[in-house]
Structure formats: structure tokens, C-alpha cells
Amino acid sequence: MPVDVYKAPVSAPCRAVLMNAKMIGLDVNKKHVILAGGELLMPEYIRMNPQLAVPTIDDYGVYLWESRAICAYLVNKYSPDSPLYPKDP
């Protein structure tokens, strides 16, 4: 089962997460969130992301919702040797 990425197409942080996943060769399940439709206020979404924002990921019950944290997490977990997020500054 791939990582679920809750995203809005107009969001630059969402696009950054998707580009990062593509760069490391990670298959993700894209879940479109209609921001004006109230989906962020659904109890299921609030449990994943109490800040009510996109992007959000669900990686087998691990929820993250800040794009830079998501990118670092995905690289560290799924492509630890990638130069996208080096271990040593």
C-alpha cells in the first residue's frame, strides 16, 4: 500500500511533496482535497491533521502535515542514501 498524500492542486507545498516523492521513486496514493468543500473539517481529517491544512500524509498510521517535514521524512525512510536531504550539513 503506497503512502497517502492528501493534497490540493493549487498548493505549492503539496507539489513540493509530490516532486520529492517522485525524485526518490516513491509511489504515492494522491488524495485530492477540495478546500472549499469542507473536507478539512471532516472528523477523519481532523484526526490526521489538527491544523486543518494540506499537504498531509498517512504512512501506515504515521501522520505528518508540514511539507518540509514530510519531504525529510519520506527521504529518510524510503531513500536514506539520497542527496535530497543529506545527513551531514
Short mmCIF file of C-alpha atoms in Angstrom, two decimals:
data_model
loop_
_atom_site.label_atom_id
_atom_site.label_comp_id
_atom_site.label_asym_id
_atom_site.label_seq_id
_atom_site.Cartn_x
_atom_site.Cartn_y
_atom_site.Cartn_z
CA MET A 1 0.00 0.00 0.00
CA PRO A 2 1.54 3.32 -1.01
CA VAL A 3 1.75 6.40 1.18
CA ASP A 4 -1.44 8.51 1.05
CA VAL A 5 -0.80 12.17 0.19
CA TYR A 6 -3.73 14.50 0.84
CA LYS A 7 -3.24 17.44 -1.48
CA ALA A 8 -4.75 20.41 -3.26
CA PRO A 9 -3.53 21.11 -6.80
CA VAL A 10 -3.16 24.85 -6.16
CA SER A 11 -0.82 24.29 -3.22
CA ALA A 12 2.91 24.76 -3.84
CA PRO A 13 3.82 22.81 -0.67
CA CYS A 14 1.73 19.88 -1.94
CA ARG A 15 3.55 19.97 -5.26
CA ALA A 16 6.88 20.00 -3.41
CA VAL A 17 5.92 16.81 -1.54
CA LEU A 18 4.83 15.11 -4.77
CA MET A 19 8.03 16.15 -6.59
CA ASN A 20 10.12 14.90 -3.70
CA ALA A 21 8.34 11.54 -3.75
CA LYS A 22 8.86 11.29 -7.50
CA MET A 23 12.58 12.10 -7.17
CA ILE A 24 13.10 9.21 -4.76
CA GLY A 25 10.93 6.86 -6.81
CA LEU A 26 8.21 6.52 -4.18
CA ASP A 27 4.76 5.53 -5.40
CA VAL A 28 2.12 7.58 -3.57
CA ASN A 29 -1.65 7.49 -3.49
CA LYS A 30 -2.79 11.05 -4.29
CA LYS A 31 -5.96 12.08 -2.48
CA HIS A 32 -7.43 15.34 -3.74
CA VAL A 33 -8.87 17.57 -1.01
CA ILE A 34 -11.45 20.14 -2.04
CA LEU A 35 -10.54 23.03 0.23
CA ALA A 36 -13.76 24.99 -0.33
CA GLY A 37 -15.85 21.85 0.11
CA GLY A 38 -15.25 21.49 3.84
CA GLU A 39 -13.26 18.26 3.62
CA LEU A 40 -10.68 19.65 6.03
CA LEU A 41 -13.39 19.83 8.69
CA MET A 42 -14.31 16.15 8.50
CA PRO A 43 -13.56 14.25 11.74
CA GLU A 44 -11.37 11.76 9.85
CA TYR A 45 -9.19 14.57 8.50
CA ILE A 46 -9.04 16.40 11.84
CA ARG A 47 -7.68 13.20 13.45
CA MET A 48 -4.86 13.14 10.89
CA ASN A 49 -4.16 16.87 10.86
CA PRO A 50 -5.48 19.07 13.68
CA GLN A 51 -4.07 22.13 11.86
CA LEU A 52 -6.58 21.55 9.01
CA ALA A 53 -4.08 22.10 6.22
CA VAL A 54 -2.59 20.42 3.17
CA PRO A 55 -0.37 18.60 2.47
CA THR A 56 -0.89 15.75 4.89
CA ILE A 57 0.46 12.23 4.57
CA ASP A 58 -0.69 8.95 6.05
CA ASP A 59 2.14 6.43 6.06
CA TYR A 60 0.55 3.38 7.67
CA GLY A 61 -0.77 5.43 10.58
CA VAL A 62 2.11 7.92 10.77
CA TYR A 63 0.61 11.35 10.02
CA LEU A 64 2.64 14.39 9.02
CA TRP A 65 1.36 17.72 7.74
CA GLU A 66 4.19 20.18 7.19
CA SER A 67 5.71 19.95 3.70
CA ARG A 68 9.38 20.21 4.71
CA ALA A 69 8.92 17.68 7.50
CA ILE A 70 7.09 15.38 5.06
CA CYS A 71 9.88 15.65 2.48
CA ALA A 72 12.60 14.95 5.03
CA TYR A 73 10.62 12.03 6.47
CA LEU A 74 10.00 10.43 3.08
CA VAL A 75 13.63 10.71 2.01
CA ASN A 76 14.96 9.43 5.35
CA LYS A 77 12.58 6.47 5.39
CA TYR A 78 12.36 5.45 1.74
CA SER A 79 15.65 6.64 0.23
CA PRO A 80 18.17 7.18 3.04
CA ASP A 81 21.14 7.47 0.68
CA SER A 82 19.50 10.19 -1.42
CA PRO A 83 21.33 13.54 -1.62
CA LEU A 84 17.99 15.41 -1.40
CA TYR A 85 18.27 15.59 2.40
CA PRO A 86 21.88 14.91 3.40
CA LYS A 87 22.55 13.61 6.89
CA ASP A 88 25.56 15.85 7.48
CA PRO A 89 25.15 19.57 6.85
#
